[in-house]
């Protein structure tokens, strides 16, 4: 269960994310992985279940539009972006949430 297929950071020498290893395992086993990291819904669904809250009553807070906020929006939860992290106000103003 990899968090993502590439990781949240641009590739750099010695850091390719988990995608390379995941592809080797998938190729060897013939089984597709369950992607657990944001914005994929797997961990979000488990979190809602454990919290015992509805999507509408659960606020997803994050500092990265393309992972944290995208995950909340994909689940149908309200979201809040904090500007003390990765994404900027300008990026937020230009953000186009995906539609289901």
mmCIF file of C-alpha atoms in Angstrom:
data_model
loop_
_atom_site.group_PDB
_atom_site.id
_atom_site.type_symbol
_atom_site.label_atom_id
_atom_site.label_comp_id
_atom_site.label_asym_id
_atom_site.label_seq_id
_atom_site.Cartn_x
_atom_site.Cartn_y
_atom_site.Cartn_z
ATOM 1 C CA UNK A 1 0.000 0.000 0.000
ATOM 2 C CA UNK A 2 2.132 2.923 -1.170
ATOM 3 C CA UNK A 3 1.221 6.449 -0.119
ATOM 4 C CA UNK A 4 1.473 7.674 -3.717
ATOM 5 C CA UNK A 5 3.068 6.454 -6.917
ATOM 6 C CA UNK A 6 5.521 9.338 -7.155
ATOM 7 C CA UNK A 7 5.655 11.195 -3.837
ATOM 8 C CA UNK A 8 4.815 14.842 -3.279
ATOM 9 C CA UNK A 9 8.215 16.252 -4.120
ATOM 10 C CA UNK A 10 9.976 16.808 -7.436
ATOM 11 C CA UNK A 11 12.380 13.939 -8.161
ATOM 12 C CA UNK A 12 15.973 14.512 -7.192
ATOM 13 C CA UNK A 13 19.031 12.299 -7.225
ATOM 14 C CA UNK A 14 18.405 9.313 -4.964
ATOM 15 C CA UNK A 15 14.715 10.152 -4.386
ATOM 16 C CA UNK A 16 12.280 8.832 -6.959
ATOM 17 C CA UNK A 17 9.283 8.444 -4.668
ATOM 18 C CA UNK A 18 7.779 5.009 -4.197
ATOM 19 C CA UNK A 19 6.614 4.593 -7.793
ATOM 20 C CA UNK A 20 9.637 2.646 -9.014
ATOM 21 C CA UNK A 21 9.479 0.042 -6.266
ATOM 22 C CA UNK A 22 5.703 -0.213 -6.532
ATOM 23 C CA UNK A 23 5.912 -0.890 -10.263
ATOM 24 C CA UNK A 24 8.433 -3.684 -9.679
ATOM 25 C CA UNK A 25 6.171 -5.319 -7.087
ATOM 26 C CA UNK A 26 3.083 -4.898 -9.285
ATOM 27 C CA UNK A 27 4.921 -6.387 -12.248
ATOM 28 C CA UNK A 28 6.170 -9.350 -10.206
ATOM 29 C CA UNK A 29 2.844 -10.128 -8.516
ATOM 30 C CA UNK A 30 0.319 -8.999 -11.121
ATOM 31 C CA UNK A 31 -1.617 -7.254 -8.338
ATOM 32 C CA UNK A 32 -2.360 -3.534 -8.514
ATOM 33 C CA UNK A 33 -1.615 -1.659 -5.274
ATOM 34 C CA UNK A 34 -4.160 0.262 -3.217
ATOM 35 C CA UNK A 35 -2.903 3.835 -3.251
ATOM 36 C CA UNK A 36 -3.325 5.112 0.307
ATOM 37 C CA UNK A 37 -1.951 8.647 0.134
ATOM 38 C CA UNK A 38 -3.771 11.874 -0.598
ATOM 39 C CA UNK A 39 -5.613 12.696 -2.780
ATOM 40 C CA UNK A 40 -6.715 9.060 -3.125
ATOM 41 C CA UNK A 41 -9.754 8.277 -0.925
ATOM 42 C CA UNK A 42 -8.602 5.144 0.931
ATOM 43 C CA UNK A 43 -7.274 6.759 4.127
ATOM 44 C CA UNK A 44 -9.920 9.469 4.042
ATOM 45 C CA UNK A 45 -12.662 6.807 4.048
ATOM 46 C CA UNK A 46 -11.036 4.981 6.975
ATOM 47 C CA UNK A 47 -10.655 8.261 8.864
ATOM 48 C CA UNK A 48 -14.327 9.162 8.456
ATOM 49 C CA UNK A 49 -15.317 5.687 9.581
ATOM 50 C CA UNK A 50 -13.128 5.843 12.702
ATOM 51 C CA UNK A 51 -14.264 9.363 13.552
ATOM 52 C CA UNK A 52 -17.872 8.361 13.037
ATOM 53 C CA UNK A 53 -18.591 11.630 11.253
ATOM 54 C CA UNK A 54 -20.298 12.438 7.990
ATOM 55 C CA UNK A 55 -18.500 13.983 5.048
ATOM 56 C CA UNK A 56 -20.514 17.178 5.447
ATOM 57 C CA UNK A 57 -19.529 17.504 9.123
ATOM 58 C CA UNK A 58 -15.800 16.827 8.662
ATOM 59 C CA UNK A 59 -13.469 19.708 7.848
ATOM 60 C CA UNK A 60 -10.290 18.705 6.008
ATOM 61 C CA UNK A 61 -7.474 21.161 6.771
ATOM 62 C CA UNK A 62 -4.205 21.191 4.869
ATOM 63 C CA UNK A 63 -1.357 23.221 3.439
ATOM 64 C CA UNK A 64 -1.125 21.618 -0.004
ATOM 65 C CA UNK A 65 -3.840 22.126 -2.623
ATOM 66 C CA UNK A 66 -3.023 19.142 -4.825
ATOM 67 C CA UNK A 67 -3.019 16.612 -1.958
ATOM 68 C CA UNK A 68 -4.788 17.768 1.221
ATOM 69 C CA UNK A 69 -7.433 20.022 -0.302
ATOM 70 C CA UNK A 70 -7.946 17.797 -3.362
ATOM 71 C CA UNK A 71 -8.514 14.814 -1.046
ATOM 72 C CA UNK A 72 -11.134 16.636 0.985
ATOM 73 C CA UNK A 73 -12.888 17.899 -2.121
ATOM 74 C CA UNK A 74 -12.848 14.444 -3.719
ATOM 75 C CA UNK A 75 -14.536 13.048 -0.587
ATOM 76 C CA UNK A 76 -17.155 15.794 -0.571
ATOM 77 C CA UNK A 77 -15.887 17.316 2.681
ATOM 78 C CA UNK A 78 -15.546 21.038 3.356
ATOM 79 C CA UNK A 79 -11.896 22.110 3.201
ATOM 80 C CA UNK A 80 -9.662 24.829 4.629
ATOM 81 C CA UNK A 81 -6.251 25.751 3.262
ATOM 82 C CA UNK A 82 -3.690 27.092 5.723
ATOM 83 C CA UNK A 83 -1.184 29.457 4.158
ATOM 84 C CA UNK A 84 1.662 28.612 6.538
ATOM 85 C CA UNK A 85 2.780 25.668 4.417
ATOM 86 C CA UNK A 86 3.330 24.731 0.790
ATOM 87 C CA UNK A 87 0.532 26.322 -1.272
ATOM 88 C CA UNK A 88 0.274 30.090 -1.660
ATOM 89 C CA UNK A 89 -2.698 32.450 -1.693
ATOM 90 C CA UNK A 90 -2.108 33.017 -5.423
ATOM 91 C CA UNK A 91 -2.262 29.283 -6.094
ATOM 92 C CA UNK A 92 -5.448 29.064 -4.027
ATOM 93 C CA UNK A 93 -7.033 31.878 -6.017
ATOM 94 C CA UNK A 94 -6.257 29.992 -9.242
ATOM 95 C CA UNK A 95 -7.298 26.551 -7.866
ATOM 96 C CA UNK A 96 -9.832 24.690 -9.948
ATOM 97 C CA UNK A 97 -11.235 21.829 -7.863
ATOM 98 C CA UNK A 98 -11.948 18.649 -9.753
ATOM 99 C CA UNK A 99 -15.587 17.809 -10.237
ATOM 100 C CA UNK A 100 -16.959 14.339 -9.629
#
